Amino acid sequence: MSASSPQVHIVDDDEAFRDSLVFLLESHDYAISCHASAEALLENFQPRGAGCLIVDIRMPGMSGLELFDELSARHNPWPVIFITGHGDVPMAVQAVKRGAHDFLEKPFNQQALLNAVDSALSLSQQQQASSAARDRVAECLASLTIREREVLDKVVEGKMNKVIADELGISIKTVEAHRGKMMDKMKVRSIADLVQAVMANR
């Protein structure tokens, strides 16, 4: 599987259950990694690209909820789907309120799992794309001179060139020059695109 393929990590102490999930998900062309415990996942977990986690809520050692809290503390970007027994549903609901993506109560049908995984991976891919876009904008902003950044801030505030010139104590022609260079460096064609890019980066 390529490094860019969406990843599904399964964390469950039940080997037979893990095997059944692997069989189901691999038959639908998902890239799978399995872990017999929360501790085993944390040893080498370095989320890159898009992905999600399927986590049993009740496991020996570190529980699924404790794993979720640890991943949250590490700023894990991947959605988490909890697998629960009937008695664990209230805990799973609380986890969803704290940011988990979804939970499935055993026994669940295969389509419900596939739907949950599709939803989680779609969210992860959207988040990855947004993060990449923010990084690109940050790089563009970093390339601006101090004066170009001053002009940008005032353009984003909706100020006209004459007002910007007066406030910065420079000529309108100089504002226009800085503004043109700033727009080129920001790789935008319109003020609307500029405002959208800057606001999305805040």
PDB file of C-alpha atoms in Angstrom:
ATOM      1  CA  MET A   1       0.000   0.000   0.000  1.00  0.00           C
ATOM      2  CA  SER A   2       1.255   3.503  -0.732  1.00  0.00           C
ATOM      3  CA  ALA A   3       2.040   6.006   2.012  1.00  0.00           C
ATOM      4  CA  SER A   4      -0.671   8.267   0.615  1.00  0.00           C
ATOM      5  CA  SER A   5      -3.419   5.631   0.875  1.00  0.00           C
ATOM      6  CA  PRO A   6      -6.011   6.255   3.592  1.00  0.00           C
ATOM      7  CA  GLN A   7      -5.161   4.047   6.565  1.00  0.00           C
ATOM      8  CA  VAL A   8      -7.465   2.193   8.958  1.00  0.00           C
ATOM      9  CA  HIS A   9      -5.916   1.176  12.277  1.00  0.00           C
ATOM     10  CA  ILE A  10      -7.793  -1.442  14.306  1.00  0.00           C
ATOM     11  CA  VAL A  11      -7.165  -1.600  18.062  1.00  0.00           C
ATOM     12  CA  ASP A  12      -8.817  -4.618  19.720  1.00  0.00           C
ATOM     13  CA  ASP A  13      -7.570  -7.347  22.051  1.00  0.00           C
ATOM     14  CA  ASP A  14      -9.835  -9.984  20.444  1.00  0.00           C
ATOM     15  CA  GLU A  15      -7.749 -11.616  17.711  1.00  0.00           C
ATOM     16  CA  ALA A  16     -10.713 -13.317  16.042  1.00  0.00           C
ATOM     17  CA  PHE A  17     -12.629 -10.034  15.931  1.00  0.00           C
ATOM     18  CA  ARG A  18      -9.606  -8.218  14.503  1.00  0.00           C
ATOM     19  CA  ASP A  19      -9.268 -10.885  11.822  1.00  0.00           C
ATOM     20  CA  SER A  20     -12.935 -10.542  10.873  1.00  0.00           C
ATOM     21  CA  LEU A  21     -12.586  -6.770  10.531  1.00  0.00           C
ATOM     22  CA  VAL A  22      -9.443  -7.136   8.446  1.00  0.00           C
ATOM     23  CA  PHE A  23     -11.150  -9.595   6.117  1.00  0.00           C
ATOM     24  CA  LEU A  24     -14.131  -7.263   5.672  1.00  0.00           C
ATOM     25  CA  LEU A  25     -12.158  -4.067   5.182  1.00  0.00           C
ATOM     26  CA  GLU A  26      -9.440  -5.523   2.960  1.00  0.00           C
ATOM     27  CA  SER A  27     -12.155  -6.960   0.717  1.00  0.00           C
ATOM     28  CA  HIS A  28     -13.200  -3.327   0.166  1.00  0.00           C
ATOM     29  CA  ASP A  29      -9.629  -2.207  -0.596  1.00  0.00           C
ATOM     30  CA  TYR A  30      -8.841  -0.438   2.660  1.00  0.00           C
ATOM     31  CA  ALA A  31      -5.244  -0.376   3.916  1.00  0.00           C
ATOM     32  CA  ILE A  32      -5.270  -1.960   7.392  1.00  0.00           C
ATOM     33  CA  SER A  33      -2.970  -2.055  10.409  1.00  0.00           C
ATOM     34  CA  CYS A  34      -3.868  -4.102  13.513  1.00  0.00           C
ATOM     35  CA  HIS A  35      -2.904  -3.645  17.157  1.00  0.00           C
ATOM     36  CA  ALA A  36      -3.732  -6.012  20.009  1.00  0.00           C
ATOM     37  CA  SER A  37      -3.698  -3.232  22.622  1.00  0.00           C
ATOM     38  CA  ALA A  38      -3.734   0.508  23.043  1.00  0.00           C
ATOM     39  CA  GLU A  39      -0.143   0.355  24.223  1.00  0.00           C
ATOM     40  CA  ALA A  40       0.880  -1.475  21.038  1.00  0.00           C
ATOM     41  CA  LEU A  41      -0.668   1.258  18.895  1.00  0.00           C
ATOM     42  CA  LEU A  42       1.014   4.062  20.811  1.00  0.00           C
ATOM     43  CA  GLU A  43       4.480   2.516  20.429  1.00  0.00           C
ATOM     44  CA  ASN A  44       4.730   3.397  16.750  1.00  0.00           C
ATOM     45  CA  PHE A  45       1.673   5.498  15.918  1.00  0.00           C
ATOM     46  CA  GLN A  46       2.672   8.335  13.600  1.00  0.00           C
ATOM     47  CA  PRO A  47      -0.390   9.350  11.581  1.00  0.00           C
ATOM     48  CA  ARG A  48       0.526  10.574   8.132  1.00  0.00           C
ATOM     49  CA  GLY A  49      -1.943  11.397   5.430  1.00  0.00           C
ATOM     50  CA  ALA A  50      -5.597  10.488   5.838  1.00  0.00           C
ATOM     51  CA  GLY A  51      -6.809   7.726   8.121  1.00  0.00           C
ATOM     52  CA  CYS A  52      -9.034   6.644  10.991  1.00  0.00           C
ATOM     53  CA  LEU A  53      -8.977   4.348  14.007  1.00  0.00           C
ATOM     54  CA  ILE A  54     -11.410   1.621  15.025  1.00  0.00           C
ATOM     55  CA  VAL A  55     -11.008   1.144  18.781  1.00  0.00           C
ATOM     56  CA  ASP A  56     -12.602  -1.322  21.192  1.00  0.00           C
ATOM     57  CA  ILE A  57     -13.794   0.710  24.149  1.00  0.00           C
ATOM     58  CA  ARG A  58     -13.058  -2.006  26.727  1.00  0.00           C
ATOM     59  CA  MET A  59      -9.617  -3.645  26.645  1.00  0.00           C
ATOM     60  CA  PRO A  60      -7.140  -4.990  29.231  1.00  0.00           C
ATOM     61  CA  GLY A  61      -4.553  -2.440  30.283  1.00  0.00           C
ATOM     62  CA  MET A  62      -5.265   0.940  28.718  1.00  0.00           C
ATOM     63  CA  SER A  63      -8.933   1.165  27.775  1.00  0.00           C
ATOM     64  CA  GLY A  64     -10.249   2.585  24.542  1.00  0.00           C
ATOM     65  CA  LEU A  65     -11.336   5.745  26.339  1.00  0.00           C
ATOM     66  CA  GLU A  66      -7.918   6.181  27.929  1.00  0.00           C
ATOM     67  CA  LEU A  67      -6.363   5.678  24.494  1.00  0.00           C
ATOM     68  CA  PHE A  68      -8.701   8.312  23.048  1.00  0.00           C
ATOM     69  CA  ASP A  69      -7.667  10.787  25.755  1.00  0.00           C
ATOM     70  CA  GLU A  70      -3.978  10.074  25.124  1.00  0.00           C
ATOM     71  CA  LEU A  71      -4.405  10.498  21.368  1.00  0.00           C
ATOM     72  CA  SER A  72      -6.270  13.766  21.948  1.00  0.00           C
ATOM     73  CA  ALA A  73      -3.393  14.984  24.126  1.00  0.00           C
ATOM     74  CA  ARG A  74      -1.049  14.148  21.243  1.00  0.00           C
ATOM     75  CA  HIS A  75      -3.269  16.117  18.833  1.00  0.00           C
ATOM     76  CA  ASN A  76      -4.185  13.018  16.841  1.00  0.00           C
ATOM     77  CA  PRO A  77      -5.732  14.214  13.553  1.00  0.00           C
ATOM     78  CA  TRP A  78      -7.522  10.960  12.716  1.00  0.00           C
ATOM     79  CA  PRO A  79     -11.202  10.305  13.525  1.00  0.00           C
ATOM     80  CA  VAL A  80     -11.864   7.553  16.068  1.00  0.00           C
ATOM     81  CA  ILE A  81     -14.696   5.011  15.752  1.00  0.00           C
ATOM     82  CA  PHE A  82     -15.463   3.123  18.961  1.00  0.00           C
ATOM     83  CA  ILE A  83     -16.653  -0.470  19.060  1.00  0.00           C
ATOM     84  CA  THR A  84     -18.808  -1.018  22.151  1.00  0.00           C
ATOM     85  CA  GLY A  85     -20.682  -3.667  24.041  1.00  0.00           C
ATOM     86  CA  HIS A  86     -24.194  -2.882  25.232  1.00  0.00           C
ATOM     87  CA  GLY A  87     -23.034  -1.763  28.666  1.00  0.00           C
ATOM     88  CA  ASP A  88     -20.462   0.602  27.189  1.00  0.00           C
ATOM     89  CA  VAL A  89     -22.881   2.730  25.163  1.00  0.00           C
ATOM     90  CA  PRO A  90     -23.105   5.572  27.731  1.00  0.00           C
ATOM     91  CA  MET A  91     -19.302   5.809  27.749  1.00  0.00           C
ATOM     92  CA  ALA A  92     -19.221   5.836  23.950  1.00  0.00           C
ATOM     93  CA  VAL A  93     -21.794   8.618  23.827  1.00  0.00           C
ATOM     94  CA  GLN A  94     -19.625  10.688  26.172  1.00  0.00           C
ATOM     95  CA  ALA A  95     -16.614   9.998  23.964  1.00  0.00           C
ATOM     96  CA  VAL A  96     -18.494  11.253  20.903  1.00  0.00           C
ATOM     97  CA  LYS A  97     -19.369  14.419  22.819  1.00  0.00           C
ATOM     98  CA  ARG A  98     -15.642  14.841  23.507  1.00  0.00           C
ATOM     99  CA  GLY A  99     -14.751  14.508  19.840  1.00  0.00           C
ATOM    100  CA  ALA A 100     -14.875  10.840  18.826  1.00  0.00           C
ATOM    101  CA  HIS A 101     -16.300  10.389  15.332  1.00  0.00           C
ATOM    102  CA  ASP A 102     -18.805   7.582  15.958  1.00  0.00           C
ATOM    103  CA  PHE A 103     -19.490   4.363  17.819  1.00  0.00           C
ATOM    104  CA  LEU A 104     -20.929   1.016  16.813  1.00  0.00           C
ATOM    105  CA  GLU A 105     -22.633  -1.311  19.259  1.00  0.00           C
ATOM    106  CA  LYS A 106     -21.909  -5.037  18.963  1.00  0.00           C
ATOM    107  CA  PRO A 107     -23.254  -6.879  17.125  1.00  0.00           C
ATOM    108  CA  PHE A 108     -23.320  -4.505  14.167  1.00  0.00           C
ATOM    109  CA  ASN A 109     -23.886  -5.233  10.506  1.00  0.00           C
ATOM    110  CA  GLN A 110     -21.083  -4.958   8.006  1.00  0.00           C
ATOM    111  CA  GLN A 111     -22.603  -2.063   6.097  1.00  0.00           C
ATOM    112  CA  ALA A 112     -22.836   0.020   9.258  1.00  0.00           C
ATOM    113  CA  LEU A 113     -19.106  -0.432   9.798  1.00  0.00           C
ATOM    114  CA  LEU A 114     -18.281   0.349   6.176  1.00  0.00           C
ATOM    115  CA  ASN A 115     -20.431   3.476   6.317  1.00  0.00           C
ATOM    116  CA  ALA A 116     -18.706   4.632   9.510  1.00  0.00           C
ATOM    117  CA  VAL A 117     -15.260   4.051   8.026  1.00  0.00           C
ATOM    118  CA  ASP A 118     -16.180   5.839   4.777  1.00  0.00           C
ATOM    119  CA  SER A 119     -17.477   8.805   6.775  1.00  0.00           C
ATOM    120  CA  ALA A 120     -14.364   8.933   8.990  1.00  0.00           C
ATOM    121  CA  LEU A 121     -11.953   8.717   6.051  1.00  0.00           C
ATOM    122  CA  SER A 122     -13.870  11.369   4.129  1.00  0.00           C
ATOM    123  CA  LEU A 123     -13.597  13.696   7.133  1.00  0.00           C
ATOM    124  CA  SER A 124      -9.894  12.915   7.504  1.00  0.00           C
ATOM    125  CA  GLN A 125      -9.234  13.658   3.827  1.00  0.00           C
ATOM    126  CA  GLN A 126     -11.103  16.967   4.110  1.00  0.00           C
ATOM    127  CA  GLN A 127      -9.090  17.913   7.189  1.00  0.00           C
ATOM    128  CA  GLN A 128      -5.852  16.962   5.464  1.00  0.00           C
ATOM    129  CA  ALA A 129      -6.713  19.102   2.448  1.00  0.00           C
ATOM    130  CA  SER A 130      -7.605  22.055   4.694  1.00  0.00           C
ATOM    131  CA  SER A 131      -4.354  21.655   6.621  1.00  0.00           C
ATOM    132  CA  ALA A 132      -2.329  21.570   3.400  1.00  0.00           C
ATOM    133  CA  ALA A 133      -4.113  24.708   2.180  1.00  0.00           C
ATOM    134  CA  ARG A 134      -3.363  26.507   5.467  1.00  0.00           C
ATOM    135  CA  ASP A 135       0.300  25.502   5.173  1.00  0.00           C
ATOM    136  CA  ARG A 136       0.463  26.928   1.655  1.00  0.00           C
ATOM    137  CA  VAL A 137      -1.061  30.214   2.797  1.00  0.00           C
ATOM    138  CA  ALA A 138       1.342  30.370   5.749  1.00  0.00           C
ATOM    139  CA  GLU A 139       4.288  29.935   3.367  1.00  0.00           C
ATOM    140  CA  CYS A 140       2.965  32.730   1.170  1.00  0.00           C
ATOM    141  CA  LEU A 141       2.471  35.035   4.158  1.00  0.00           C
ATOM    142  CA  ALA A 142       6.006  34.318   5.345  1.00  0.00           C
ATOM    143  CA  SER A 143       7.361  35.432   1.964  1.00  0.00           C
ATOM    144  CA  LEU A 144       5.923  38.952   2.303  1.00  0.00           C
ATOM    145  CA  THR A 145       8.025  41.935   3.305  1.00  0.00           C
ATOM    146  CA  ILE A 146       6.936  43.918   6.359  1.00  0.00           C
ATOM    147  CA  ARG A 147       5.453  46.627   4.141  1.00  0.00           C
ATOM    148  CA  GLU A 148       3.646  44.098   1.924  1.00  0.00           C
ATOM    149  CA  ARG A 149       2.133  42.536   5.043  1.00  0.00           C
ATOM    150  CA  GLU A 150       0.971  45.958   6.228  1.00  0.00           C
ATOM    151  CA  VAL A 151      -0.689  46.548   2.872  1.00  0.00           C
ATOM    152  CA  LEU A 152      -2.260  43.092   2.958  1.00  0.00           C
ATOM    153  CA  ASP A 153      -3.751  43.685   6.417  1.00  0.00           C
ATOM    154  CA  LYS A 154      -5.326  46.938   5.308  1.00  0.00           C
ATOM    155  CA  VAL A 155      -6.617  45.453   2.043  1.00  0.00           C
ATOM    156  CA  VAL A 156      -8.238  42.638   4.012  1.00  0.00           C
ATOM    157  CA  GLU A 157      -9.857  45.293   6.233  1.00  0.00           C
ATOM    158  CA  GLY A 158     -11.470  46.649   3.064  1.00  0.00           C
ATOM    159  CA  LYS A 159      -9.508  49.892   2.808  1.00  0.00           C
ATOM    160  CA  MET A 160      -8.943  51.626  -0.522  1.00  0.00           C
ATOM    161  CA  ASN A 161      -5.477  52.451  -1.861  1.00  0.00           C
ATOM    162  CA  LYS A 162      -5.776  56.166  -1.003  1.00  0.00           C
ATOM    163  CA  VAL A 163      -6.677  55.386   2.616  1.00  0.00           C
ATOM    164  CA  ILE A 164      -3.856  52.859   2.866  1.00  0.00           C
ATOM    165  CA  ALA A 165      -1.415  55.413   1.427  1.00  0.00           C
ATOM    166  CA  ASP A 166      -2.504  58.035   3.963  1.00  0.00           C
ATOM    167  CA  GLU A 167      -2.307  55.608   6.918  1.00  0.00           C
ATOM    168  CA  LEU A 168       1.123  54.264   5.937  1.00  0.00           C
ATOM    169  CA  GLY A 169       2.516  57.633   4.870  1.00  0.00           C
ATOM    170  CA  ILE A 170       3.426  56.505   1.358  1.00  0.00           C
ATOM    171  CA  SER A 171       2.225  57.371  -2.146  1.00  0.00           C
ATOM    172  CA  ILE A 172      -0.683  55.683  -3.857  1.00  0.00           C
ATOM    173  CA  LYS A 173       1.719  54.468  -6.567  1.00  0.00           C
ATOM    174  CA  THR A 174       3.858  52.805  -3.883  1.00  0.00           C
ATOM    175  CA  VAL A 175       0.771  51.172  -2.374  1.00  0.00           C
ATOM    176  CA  GLU A 176      -0.175  49.870  -5.800  1.00  0.00           C
ATOM    177  CA  ALA A 177       3.325  48.427  -6.286  1.00  0.00           C
ATOM    178  CA  HIS A 178       3.323  46.712  -2.901  1.00  0.00           C
ATOM    179  CA  ARG A 179      -0.207  45.495  -3.485  1.00  0.00           C
ATOM    180  CA  GLY A 180       0.703  43.952  -6.840  1.00  0.00           C
ATOM    181  CA  LYS A 181       3.730  42.144  -5.405  1.00  0.00           C
ATOM    182  CA  MET A 182       1.702  41.003  -2.403  1.00  0.00           C
ATOM    183  CA  MET A 183      -1.044  39.560  -4.613  1.00  0.00           C
ATOM    184  CA  ASP A 184       1.556  37.724  -6.696  1.00  0.00           C
ATOM    185  CA  LYS A 185       3.254  36.247  -3.636  1.00  0.00           C
ATOM    186  CA  MET A 186      -0.099  35.218  -2.159  1.00  0.00           C
ATOM    187  CA  LYS A 187      -0.957  33.529  -5.487  1.00  0.00           C
ATOM    188  CA  VAL A 188      -4.448  35.008  -5.628  1.00  0.00           C
ATOM    189  CA  ARG A 189      -6.250  36.756  -8.458  1.00  0.00           C
ATOM    190  CA  SER A 190      -8.857  38.752  -6.572  1.00  0.00           C
ATOM    191  CA  ILE A 191      -9.389  40.504  -3.260  1.00  0.00           C
ATOM    192  CA  ALA A 192     -12.123  37.983  -2.466  1.00  0.00           C
ATOM    193  CA  ASP A 193      -9.629  35.123  -2.889  1.00  0.00           C
ATOM    194  CA  LEU A 194      -7.112  36.996  -0.729  1.00  0.00           C
ATOM    195  CA  VAL A 195      -9.591  37.584   2.083  1.00  0.00           C
ATOM    196  CA  GLN A 196     -10.759  33.968   1.977  1.00  0.00           C
ATOM    197  CA  ALA A 197      -7.192  32.644   2.133  1.00  0.00           C
ATOM    198  CA  VAL A 198      -6.158  34.920   4.999  1.00  0.00           C
ATOM    199  CA  MET A 199      -9.287  34.325   7.070  1.00  0.00           C
ATOM    200  CA  ALA A 200      -8.994  30.541   6.635  1.00  0.00           C
ATOM    201  CA  ASN A 201      -5.452  30.754   8.009  1.00  0.00           C
ATOM    202  CA  ARG A 202      -6.462  32.506  11.216  1.00  0.00           C
TER     203      ARG A 202
END
